Short mmCIF file of C-alpha atoms in Angstrom, two decimals:
data_model
loop_
_atom_site.label_atom_id
_atom_site.label_comp_id
_atom_site.label_asym_id
_atom_site.label_seq_id
_atom_site.Cartn_x
_atom_site.Cartn_y
_atom_site.Cartn_z
CA UNK A 6 133.01 118.47 112.69
CA UNK A 7 134.99 121.79 112.76
CA UNK A 8 134.93 125.06 111.78
CA UNK A 9 136.35 126.21 108.68
CA UNK A 10 136.77 129.35 106.72
CA UNK A 11 137.33 130.12 102.99
CA UNK A 12 138.69 133.63 102.02
CA UNK A 13 137.45 135.65 98.98
CA UNK A 14 138.77 139.10 97.57
CA UNK A 15 136.55 141.95 96.53
CA UNK A 16 137.96 145.49 95.50
CA UNK A 17 141.39 144.79 97.24
CA UNK A 18 139.75 143.59 100.55
CA UNK A 19 139.88 139.92 101.89
CA UNK A 20 136.54 138.52 103.35
CA UNK A 21 136.39 135.45 105.55
CA UNK A 22 133.25 133.25 105.01
CA UNK A 23 132.87 130.31 107.62
CA UNK A 24 131.44 127.36 107.53
CA UNK A 25 131.11 123.74 109.48
CA UNK A 26 132.69 120.93 107.94
CA UNK A 27 133.50 117.45 108.53
CA UNK A 28 136.38 115.29 107.32
CA UNK A 29 135.77 111.96 105.75
CA UNK A 30 137.92 109.45 103.68
CA UNK A 31 137.59 108.32 100.31
CA UNK A 32 139.71 105.81 98.79
CA UNK A 33 142.12 106.48 101.47
CA UNK A 34 142.43 110.26 100.92
CA UNK A 35 141.24 112.71 103.63
CA UNK A 36 138.59 115.09 102.24
CA UNK A 37 136.13 117.54 103.86
CA UNK A 38 132.22 117.92 103.38
CA UNK A 39 130.55 121.41 104.27
CA UNK A 40 127.84 120.54 106.53
CA UNK A 41 126.42 124.19 107.23
CA UNK A 42 127.45 127.60 105.56
CA UNK A 43 127.31 130.31 108.22
CA UNK A 44 129.00 133.21 106.67
CA UNK A 45 130.55 136.16 108.01
CA UNK A 46 131.48 135.82 111.79
CA UNK A 47 132.92 138.10 114.74
CA UNK A 48 136.04 136.90 116.70
CA UNK A 49 133.92 135.91 119.82
CA UNK A 50 131.34 134.11 117.62
CA UNK A 51 134.32 132.01 115.89
CA UNK A 52 135.47 131.25 119.81
CA UNK A 53 132.07 129.98 120.73
CA UNK A 54 131.38 127.98 117.62
CA UNK A 55 134.89 126.20 118.02
CA UNK A 56 133.81 125.27 121.54
CA UNK A 57 130.49 123.76 120.39
CA UNK A 58 132.42 121.86 117.67
CA UNK A 59 134.90 120.59 120.57
CA UNK A 60 132.14 119.84 122.58
CA UNK A 61 130.50 117.52 119.76
CA UNK A 62 133.59 115.73 118.79
CA UNK A 63 135.51 115.05 122.38
CA UNK A 64 133.22 113.70 124.84
CA UNK A 65 135.83 114.90 127.68
CA UNK A 66 134.76 118.12 126.88
CA UNK A 67 131.54 119.80 128.12
CA UNK A 68 129.97 123.26 127.54
CA UNK A 69 127.74 124.25 130.26
CA UNK A 70 126.53 127.79 131.73
CA UNK A 71 128.01 129.29 134.83
CA UNK A 72 125.12 128.52 137.05
CA UNK A 73 125.74 124.88 136.52
CA UNK A 74 129.22 125.08 137.89
CA UNK A 75 129.39 124.00 141.69
CA UNK A 76 132.69 124.64 143.49
CA UNK A 77 133.82 122.12 145.60
CA UNK A 78 136.57 124.08 147.68
CA UNK A 79 137.22 127.73 148.21
CA UNK A 80 140.67 129.53 148.40
CA UNK A 81 141.06 132.54 150.72
CA UNK A 82 142.14 134.70 147.87
CA UNK A 83 140.32 137.96 149.02
CA UNK A 84 142.66 137.75 152.34
CA UNK A 85 145.92 137.16 150.43
CA UNK A 86 145.08 140.14 148.21
CA UNK A 87 144.52 142.50 151.32
CA UNK A 88 147.90 141.24 153.10
CA UNK A 89 149.73 141.99 149.92
CA UNK A 90 148.40 145.41 149.45
CA UNK A 91 149.09 146.21 153.10
CA UNK A 92 152.66 144.82 152.35
CA UNK A 93 152.78 147.26 149.37
CA UNK A 94 151.41 150.36 150.97
CA UNK A 95 153.63 149.83 153.98
CA UNK A 96 156.52 149.27 151.57
CA UNK A 97 157.81 146.80 153.73
CA UNK A 98 160.21 145.37 151.09
CA UNK A 99 162.50 148.70 151.46
CA UNK A 100 163.23 146.97 155.16
CA UNK A 101 165.34 144.15 153.20
CA UNK A 102 168.01 146.13 151.53
CA UNK A 103 170.43 143.40 151.46
CA UNK A 104 170.01 139.91 150.06
CA UNK A 105 170.36 137.63 152.95
CA UNK A 106 168.91 134.27 151.39
CA UNK A 107 171.24 132.26 149.06
CA UNK A 108 168.72 130.73 146.89
CA UNK A 109 166.89 131.91 143.85
CA UNK A 110 164.39 133.94 145.49
CA UNK A 111 165.43 137.32 146.77
CA UNK A 112 165.09 137.88 150.69
CA UNK A 113 161.97 140.69 150.24
CA UNK A 114 160.01 138.16 148.10
CA UNK A 115 160.56 135.12 150.82
CA UNK A 116 159.57 137.66 153.36
CA UNK A 117 156.47 138.75 151.88
CA UNK A 118 155.47 135.08 151.10
CA UNK A 119 156.07 134.00 154.82
CA UNK A 120 154.36 137.17 156.06
CA UNK A 121 151.32 136.94 154.04
CA UNK A 122 151.25 133.12 155.14
CA UNK A 123 151.35 133.96 158.84
CA UNK A 124 148.58 136.38 158.48
CA UNK A 125 146.31 134.19 156.58
CA UNK A 126 147.15 131.18 158.85
CA UNK A 127 148.31 131.75 161.96
CA UNK A 128 148.67 128.22 163.24
CA UNK A 129 150.55 127.02 160.12
CA UNK A 130 153.61 125.16 160.31
CA UNK A 131 155.17 126.13 156.88
CA UNK A 132 158.61 127.89 157.35
CA UNK A 133 161.80 127.90 155.36
CA UNK A 134 163.97 124.83 155.89
CA UNK A 135 167.49 125.60 157.73
CA UNK A 136 170.22 125.62 154.79
CA UNK A 137 173.73 124.49 155.36
CA UNK A 138 176.87 126.78 153.95
CA UNK A 139 176.12 124.87 150.71
CA UNK A 140 172.64 125.73 150.12
CA UNK A 141 171.40 122.03 151.09
CA UNK A 142 168.39 121.57 153.36
CA UNK A 143 169.25 120.33 157.03
#
């Protein structure tokens, strides 16, 4: 079962008419049978109906209300955003004019990540591993 459409032309204007169809086989040939003629739909309505059709055909997929979603774990996104904004307002990236790091990431970005991590989790053991002269971890 899926959402399909047919186009018609009237006075040089093209119209889409939507319908719910199901596919079936007849003598080894795939055909489709209209189940429900819907008519004209907005893009939002098309997306909603596609989700409903997917929930009917795919048992792993479920449509639910937001009130039924229960978070199992939370992340401190507000803290990260606040510290990042403080970094931006203080223009701390300007302190790192030369690129000290030899990797793909620029020094100001590495410093920002480590600073934000330390502010959010002061007892964290995360750090940049030391590198030898050939950019290999020691």
